[in-house]
XYZ file of C-alpha atoms in Angstrom:
507
model
C -71.400 69.169 27.477
C -72.922 71.919 26.930
C -70.463 74.934 26.673
C -71.837 78.978 26.789
C -73.321 80.692 24.469
C -72.308 83.583 22.679
C -73.832 85.638 25.368
C -73.058 84.637 28.554
C -69.709 84.591 30.630
C -67.597 81.619 30.593
C -67.984 79.015 32.936
C -65.300 80.596 35.069
C -62.504 83.375 33.970
C -59.657 84.331 36.062
C -56.710 85.239 36.047
C -53.743 84.402 38.593
C -50.148 84.470 39.008
C -48.458 81.432 38.604
C -45.551 81.711 40.860
C -44.099 78.285 40.184
C -44.505 77.112 36.491
C -44.159 80.520 34.441
C -43.547 84.041 36.701
C -45.043 86.849 35.302
C -47.212 85.654 33.103
C -50.871 85.230 33.991
C -52.411 82.428 33.248
C -56.572 82.036 32.040
C -59.065 79.984 32.965
C -62.058 79.232 30.405
C -63.429 76.395 32.285
C -63.732 75.012 35.860
C -61.858 71.792 33.912
C -58.902 73.868 32.662
C -58.723 75.272 36.829
C -58.659 71.442 37.956
C -55.759 70.919 35.594
C -53.732 73.425 36.789
C -54.281 72.884 40.249
C -53.633 69.236 40.055
C -50.492 69.896 37.587
C -46.829 69.317 38.711
C -45.497 66.649 41.299
C -47.279 66.645 44.788
C -46.670 63.908 47.463
C -50.076 64.683 48.872
C -52.334 64.122 45.432
C -49.639 60.879 45.170
C -50.601 59.436 48.477
C -54.184 60.022 47.795
C -53.455 58.491 44.571
C -51.579 55.573 45.570
C -54.122 54.859 48.456
C -57.045 54.622 45.487
C -54.660 52.445 43.287
C -54.410 49.772 46.811
C -57.791 48.425 45.619
C -56.280 46.774 43.053
C -54.162 44.447 45.463
C -57.684 43.023 46.946
C -59.071 42.812 42.902
C -56.373 40.810 42.397
C -56.146 38.177 45.157
C -60.126 37.649 44.442
C -59.559 37.188 41.250
C -57.275 33.717 41.341
C -58.303 32.492 44.667
C -60.395 29.889 43.603
C -56.755 28.301 41.988
C -55.764 27.327 45.668
C -59.390 26.728 46.884
C -61.110 24.776 44.425
C -58.332 22.165 43.340
C -57.847 18.764 43.826
C -55.500 17.653 46.632
C -53.176 14.812 45.957
C -53.728 11.517 47.103
C -52.125 8.072 47.919
C -53.281 4.144 47.992
C -53.848 2.782 51.632
C -54.671 -1.163 50.430
C -52.918 -3.533 47.875
C -56.529 -2.944 45.623
C -55.321 0.499 45.054
C -53.122 1.568 42.401
C -51.466 4.880 42.318
C -52.288 4.843 38.026
C -55.900 4.170 38.892
C -58.621 6.904 38.506
C -59.829 7.832 41.827
C -63.668 7.710 40.797
C -62.727 3.510 40.296
C -61.374 2.892 43.175
C -63.334 1.259 46.433
C -64.086 3.766 49.264
C -61.316 2.883 51.851
C -58.438 2.106 49.533
C -56.982 5.532 49.399
C -56.820 8.751 51.109
C -56.208 12.397 50.476
C -52.461 13.343 51.190
C -53.899 16.503 53.362
C -56.619 16.877 55.635
C -60.429 16.904 53.310
C -61.162 20.507 54.714
C -57.965 21.982 52.918
C -60.088 22.045 49.412
C -63.891 22.424 48.494
C -63.269 19.483 46.400
C -62.074 16.961 48.784
C -64.262 18.616 51.663
C -67.568 18.377 49.411
C -66.288 15.041 47.649
C -66.747 16.559 44.373
C -63.572 14.940 42.729
C -66.123 12.155 40.572
C -68.575 15.227 39.802
C -67.159 16.196 36.212
C -65.514 19.176 35.281
C -69.200 21.493 34.836
C -69.837 21.073 38.567
C -65.638 21.486 39.420
C -65.365 24.515 37.782
C -68.792 25.959 38.695
C -67.573 28.261 41.148
C -64.606 30.051 38.921
C -67.326 30.312 36.229
C -69.865 32.242 38.729
C -67.186 34.397 39.490
C -66.114 35.585 36.216
C -70.047 35.239 35.000
C -70.939 37.599 38.110
C -67.523 40.124 36.537
C -69.223 40.333 33.621
C -73.237 41.121 35.074
C -71.130 43.814 37.567
C -69.406 45.417 34.573
C -73.008 46.351 32.979
C -75.018 46.746 35.883
C -72.883 48.757 38.163
C -69.854 50.657 36.452
C -71.615 53.061 34.661
C -73.279 54.330 37.939
C -69.575 55.497 38.571
C -70.153 58.298 35.643
C -73.892 58.806 36.605
C -75.526 58.659 40.313
C -72.663 57.160 42.492
C -69.484 58.365 41.452
C -65.843 57.100 41.471
C -65.079 57.225 45.103
C -68.524 55.653 46.197
C -68.792 52.941 43.676
C -65.112 51.921 44.530
C -66.145 51.515 48.338
C -69.660 49.888 47.956
C -67.739 47.320 45.130
C -64.710 46.776 47.190
C -67.245 45.826 50.371
C -69.607 44.206 48.309
C -66.911 41.673 47.036
C -64.974 41.601 50.164
C -68.409 40.841 52.398
C -69.475 37.972 49.916
C -65.582 36.662 50.002
C -65.920 36.479 53.843
C -69.126 34.869 53.635
C -67.986 32.223 51.403
C -65.821 30.912 54.246
C -69.295 29.675 55.808
C -70.569 28.182 52.833
C -72.753 24.745 53.538
C -72.451 23.088 50.029
C -71.277 24.061 46.322
C -74.508 25.749 45.740
C -73.984 28.203 48.187
C -70.697 28.836 47.653
C -70.768 29.180 43.934
C -73.909 31.762 44.732
C -71.781 33.917 46.744
C -68.666 33.822 44.318
C -70.888 35.093 42.084
C -71.806 38.159 44.284
C -68.239 38.649 44.725
C -67.581 38.447 40.841
C -70.626 41.833 40.552
C -68.258 43.483 43.062
C -65.099 43.037 41.706
C -66.267 43.980 38.226
C -65.995 47.694 38.774
C -63.143 48.051 41.689
C -59.892 48.005 39.040
C -61.860 50.477 36.858
C -62.885 53.103 39.396
C -59.593 52.693 40.773
C -57.683 53.420 37.608
C -60.160 56.279 37.380
C -60.065 58.070 40.375
C -56.641 57.751 40.775
C -55.740 59.245 37.436
C -58.517 61.945 37.802
C -56.798 63.418 41.096
C -52.984 64.204 39.428
C -52.157 66.109 36.612
C -51.646 64.843 32.822
C -47.985 64.720 33.724
C -48.044 61.844 36.610
C -51.075 60.122 34.986
C -48.815 57.234 33.136
C -46.918 57.092 36.331
C -50.051 56.205 38.685
C -51.724 54.210 36.307
C -48.664 51.889 36.132
C -48.453 51.579 39.546
C -52.101 50.817 40.073
C -51.628 47.856 37.693
C -48.209 46.874 39.626
C -50.254 46.817 42.909
C -52.482 44.540 41.237
C -49.871 42.119 39.971
C -48.312 42.404 43.779
C -51.657 41.382 45.175
C -51.583 38.270 42.826
C -47.914 37.300 43.586
C -48.453 37.382 47.349
C -51.392 34.996 47.179
C -49.091 31.607 46.872
C -47.584 32.624 50.064
C -50.739 33.450 51.804
C -52.007 29.792 50.391
C -48.879 28.081 51.151
C -48.719 29.298 54.931
C -52.760 27.861 55.258
C -51.717 24.798 53.260
C -52.764 22.446 56.058
C -55.639 24.480 56.783
C -59.266 24.795 55.920
C -59.777 26.294 52.253
C -62.181 29.137 54.473
C -59.360 30.465 56.107
C -57.819 31.621 52.812
C -61.160 33.539 52.274
C -61.191 35.157 55.865
C -57.226 36.613 55.904
C -58.039 37.725 52.364
C -61.711 39.218 53.239
C -60.956 41.236 55.899
C -58.323 43.599 55.156
C -60.476 44.979 51.984
C -63.359 45.573 54.267
C -60.771 47.604 56.700
C -59.262 49.211 53.921
C -62.783 50.440 52.454
C -63.280 52.432 55.713
C -59.693 53.726 55.953
C -60.784 54.890 52.046
C -64.016 56.431 52.864
C -62.226 59.081 55.457
C -59.157 59.663 53.541
C -60.073 59.635 49.713
C -62.175 62.409 48.043
C -64.477 62.284 45.127
C -62.979 63.715 41.585
C -63.416 67.560 41.678
C -64.352 66.955 38.010
C -67.068 64.715 38.550
C -68.540 66.516 41.330
C -68.798 69.816 39.430
C -70.208 67.849 36.332
C -73.090 66.814 38.368
C -73.859 70.224 40.290
C -72.266 69.472 43.131
C -70.805 72.506 43.084
C -69.506 73.524 46.260
C -68.382 70.079 47.153
C -66.038 70.358 43.934
C -64.731 72.943 45.250
C -64.085 71.558 48.419
C -62.516 68.711 46.817
C -60.011 70.873 44.950
C -58.956 72.858 47.668
C -57.801 69.485 49.764
C -56.077 68.183 47.021
C -54.163 71.226 45.921
C -54.529 73.699 48.875
C -51.089 75.907 48.151
C -52.719 76.542 44.440
C -56.686 76.689 45.314
C -55.646 79.641 47.251
C -54.176 81.266 44.620
C -57.516 81.233 43.023
C -60.091 81.271 45.692
C -60.395 84.692 45.692
C -61.873 84.442 41.860
C -64.088 81.808 42.626
C -65.997 83.519 45.550
C -66.922 86.093 42.627
C -67.864 84.294 39.896
C -71.522 82.590 39.274
C -70.734 79.052 37.980
C -73.727 77.930 35.685
C -73.780 74.637 35.519
C -77.741 73.396 34.656
C -77.758 69.596 36.634
C -79.806 67.473 34.163
C -81.955 64.307 36.358
C -79.487 61.832 36.498
C -80.431 58.979 34.417
C -78.188 55.705 36.383
C -77.461 54.556 32.869
C -77.362 57.187 30.937
C -73.768 57.076 30.272
C -73.444 53.644 28.873
C -76.939 54.667 26.611
C -74.705 57.389 25.533
C -71.605 55.508 24.648
C -73.776 53.202 22.426
C -75.921 56.401 20.784
C -73.090 58.904 20.206
C -71.257 58.211 16.558
C -67.790 58.934 18.127
C -68.073 57.353 21.124
C -69.634 53.917 19.688
C -66.818 54.339 17.282
C -64.164 54.457 19.712
C -65.297 51.940 22.076
C -65.948 49.103 18.947
C -62.031 49.929 18.287
C -60.899 49.329 21.882
C -63.440 46.376 22.534
C -61.678 44.656 19.566
C -58.297 45.339 20.895
C -58.899 44.388 24.521
C -60.316 41.098 22.768
C -57.379 40.221 21.651
C -55.071 41.328 24.222
C -57.049 39.339 26.839
C -57.026 36.260 24.972
C -53.373 36.308 24.789
C -52.465 37.908 28.072
C -54.196 35.434 30.152
C -54.429 32.399 27.407
C -50.558 32.325 27.813
C -50.583 31.811 31.276
C -53.423 29.363 31.332
C -51.710 27.271 28.081
C -47.673 26.824 29.728
C -47.794 23.359 29.742
C -48.006 23.359 26.170
C -44.141 24.480 26.208
C -42.945 21.420 27.399
C -41.118 22.231 30.702
C -42.134 21.804 34.289
C -45.312 23.487 34.690
C -44.184 25.922 37.534
C -41.219 26.719 36.241
C -43.070 28.179 33.308
C -45.506 30.434 35.420
C -42.894 31.411 37.658
C -41.140 32.831 34.341
C -44.231 34.131 32.835
C -45.496 35.932 36.347
C -41.466 37.419 36.614
C -41.650 39.000 33.007
C -45.052 40.564 34.048
C -42.769 42.915 36.565
C -40.334 44.783 34.316
C -43.192 45.393 31.871
C -44.929 47.941 34.181
C -41.730 49.595 34.163
C -41.345 49.586 29.854
C -45.012 50.714 29.722
C -44.319 53.945 31.929
C -41.565 54.465 29.731
C -43.189 53.756 26.805
C -46.400 56.629 28.010
C -43.961 59.221 29.142
C -41.823 59.476 25.997
C -43.886 57.908 22.944
C -47.309 58.365 21.081
C -50.035 55.942 22.125
C -51.049 54.614 18.628
C -47.498 53.523 17.840
C -46.828 51.932 20.495
C -49.836 49.969 20.834
C -49.315 48.367 17.514
C -45.942 47.917 17.704
C -46.348 45.657 20.926
C -49.488 43.743 19.237
C -47.438 42.981 16.440
C -44.495 42.243 18.357
C -46.513 39.831 20.384
C -48.294 38.131 17.688
C -44.720 37.770 15.491
C -43.299 36.162 18.258
C -46.548 33.887 19.307
C -46.666 32.473 16.005
C -43.134 31.631 15.444
C -43.482 29.860 18.889
C -46.685 27.929 17.579
C -44.067 26.074 15.157
C -41.116 25.763 17.350
C -41.833 22.138 19.099
C -39.987 22.548 22.279
C -36.914 23.571 23.701
C -35.107 27.399 25.372
C -36.009 28.945 21.631
C -39.516 28.425 21.986
C -39.756 29.456 25.859
C -37.735 32.723 24.936
C -40.162 32.945 22.124
C -43.654 32.582 24.441
C -41.812 35.239 27.097
C -40.970 37.632 24.729
C -44.386 37.660 23.249
C -45.701 37.748 26.971
C -43.685 40.709 27.525
C -45.274 42.609 24.782
C -48.856 41.501 25.542
C -48.364 42.946 29.185
C -47.191 45.875 28.640
C -49.835 46.486 25.510
C -51.992 45.580 28.550
C -50.827 48.426 30.166
C -50.766 51.077 27.614
C -54.252 50.188 26.432
C -55.989 50.599 29.874
C -54.209 54.309 30.505
C -54.940 55.021 26.853
C -58.854 54.391 27.224
C -59.023 56.566 30.013
C -57.424 59.434 28.225
C -60.010 58.700 25.337
C -63.038 59.345 26.667
C -64.428 62.575 28.614
C -65.453 62.461 31.879
C -69.009 61.651 31.663
C -68.668 58.061 30.256
C -64.943 57.360 31.399
C -65.863 54.700 33.903
C -68.136 52.791 31.509
C -65.827 53.250 28.888
C -63.018 51.695 30.934
C -65.316 49.028 32.238
C -66.530 47.992 28.776
C -62.936 47.490 27.649
C -62.581 45.068 30.748
C -65.381 43.415 29.712
C -63.882 42.761 26.123
C -60.213 41.171 27.497
C -62.645 38.695 29.915
C -64.636 37.561 26.645
C -61.139 37.060 25.430
C -60.428 34.726 28.240
C -63.368 32.875 28.034
C -62.189 31.270 24.213
C -58.746 30.224 26.077
C -59.968 27.086 27.886
C -61.187 25.707 25.041
C -58.571 26.425 22.530
C -56.004 24.676 25.344
C -57.905 21.892 24.762
C -58.155 21.727 21.069
C -54.447 22.055 20.937
C -53.946 18.721 22.339
C -54.802 17.380 19.253
C -53.403 19.891 16.846
C -49.912 20.897 18.886
C -49.436 24.207 16.999
C -52.960 25.291 17.572
C -52.458 27.571 20.386
C -49.736 29.889 19.984
C -50.896 30.265 16.323
C -54.436 31.707 16.904
C -52.912 33.504 19.922
C -50.660 35.252 17.261
C -52.933 36.209 14.652
C -55.750 37.457 17.384
C -53.445 39.518 18.590
C -51.808 40.739 15.602
C -55.225 41.348 13.651
C -56.974 43.063 16.668
C -53.940 45.325 17.219
C -55.162 46.639 13.619
C -57.763 48.992 15.153
C -55.467 51.047 16.823
C -54.433 52.982 13.607
C -58.317 54.110 13.332
C -58.271 55.544 17.091
C -56.705 59.500 17.611
C -53.779 60.113 19.195
C -53.590 61.101 22.825
C -50.314 61.726 24.114
C -50.131 65.327 25.380
C -53.499 65.581 25.614
C -55.176 66.932 28.948
C -57.937 64.417 29.570
C -61.036 65.011 27.429
C -63.981 66.156 29.244
C -65.252 69.607 27.752
C -64.422 68.800 24.528
C -66.549 68.598 20.920
C -65.742 65.034 20.395
C -67.346 64.618 17.216
C -64.422 66.135 15.399
C -62.029 63.492 16.917
C -63.167 60.474 14.933
């Protein structure tokens, strides 16, 4: 960002008395960003509850990401005549010789008679959803840095995702359903990004680790509630599952619109000076009252350029420092994403009951949030990520050459715990690495890199049916090699969010 020249006054130059942090010492602000950091420093229930409300968007994000696992699965069936055998393929049996164990309307597969349509057709809704996530990440997420801002994009994205899910419940065929899943994916692509960026921008640096981990935990909690809702609706139409998970986020959007404010830094950056000061006052009325007399007497010089909706995305790939950082983060995200989601998809390779191993993996996710938070508070980012990715890779390779048993499961769970913690730290680290005007776009691109890693998992897991050690061997090598990119990134522990720094000197 442009700074003041030598002949002009700084953006803000004020002296206030900080009675809470440094009694008797004058605090000097050389920029609006410094004033915001001072006003939001320290713990405040007001800011914490606002960030918590913002982070709750992750809850609905997590539910829609995995809803197809319950609506688009093939139900169990049974024979109804002697001409049928339970070991037969359902497609080789005559009509009337078999029947579904549950009403046909409990799944899209049974309702639309897709049981013999092939894996491409039956997986089309889920594929459309994740393809929508990729498209939405490119089209929408950068608008959070440019024209729309964090709050508006969060609400719009959540409404698009939820309304498309709501309309999905009225689908009349697979093609309409898949199209709506694509639209829902486009909306979902920006929700997590906007939530974590806005939530961390309205609190001080001493609370960002906590707020970030809470947001990720809420997303996992949303995912954990989905099986319970699906179980309660197990004999009802699959359409009711969409209705029950799409109406609450629509209500949430209206609450967030009235109760959540925009990031003061983003408002100031885009020339909305009065709105920025008002947003700061609402976030920290006690501290703002101490700087208000000085603000009114100062001329805040900020030239608002014509806003190109995709300028932030373009800047990420034009500026050398930004391109270097985003490419390194994408490499790490690719490896972490492949292992994070791949281990959930490939649990059958462990040789134990599928549902037991899924449950164990989900349980492992929960303590990873506490671990990640403690590591972020106490340790430097680069050593954390390097240790976690290396540890996950080494444990995964060990798991690859253990045929089965308790040791294999223990190695897999330990590796998964490390990669879960790495995933959490990586998202917070990305927010810290980029300045305000490209932060939303950078975080979104990282999430797209994670999704790209996930897209390779089904093929890899399928290939491991012939090469039993392949899956976890590739997982281990991928996360270890990709994790090495963190060595070339700058350390950010204890550094305020970089909003007006000369980034050319950082890499």
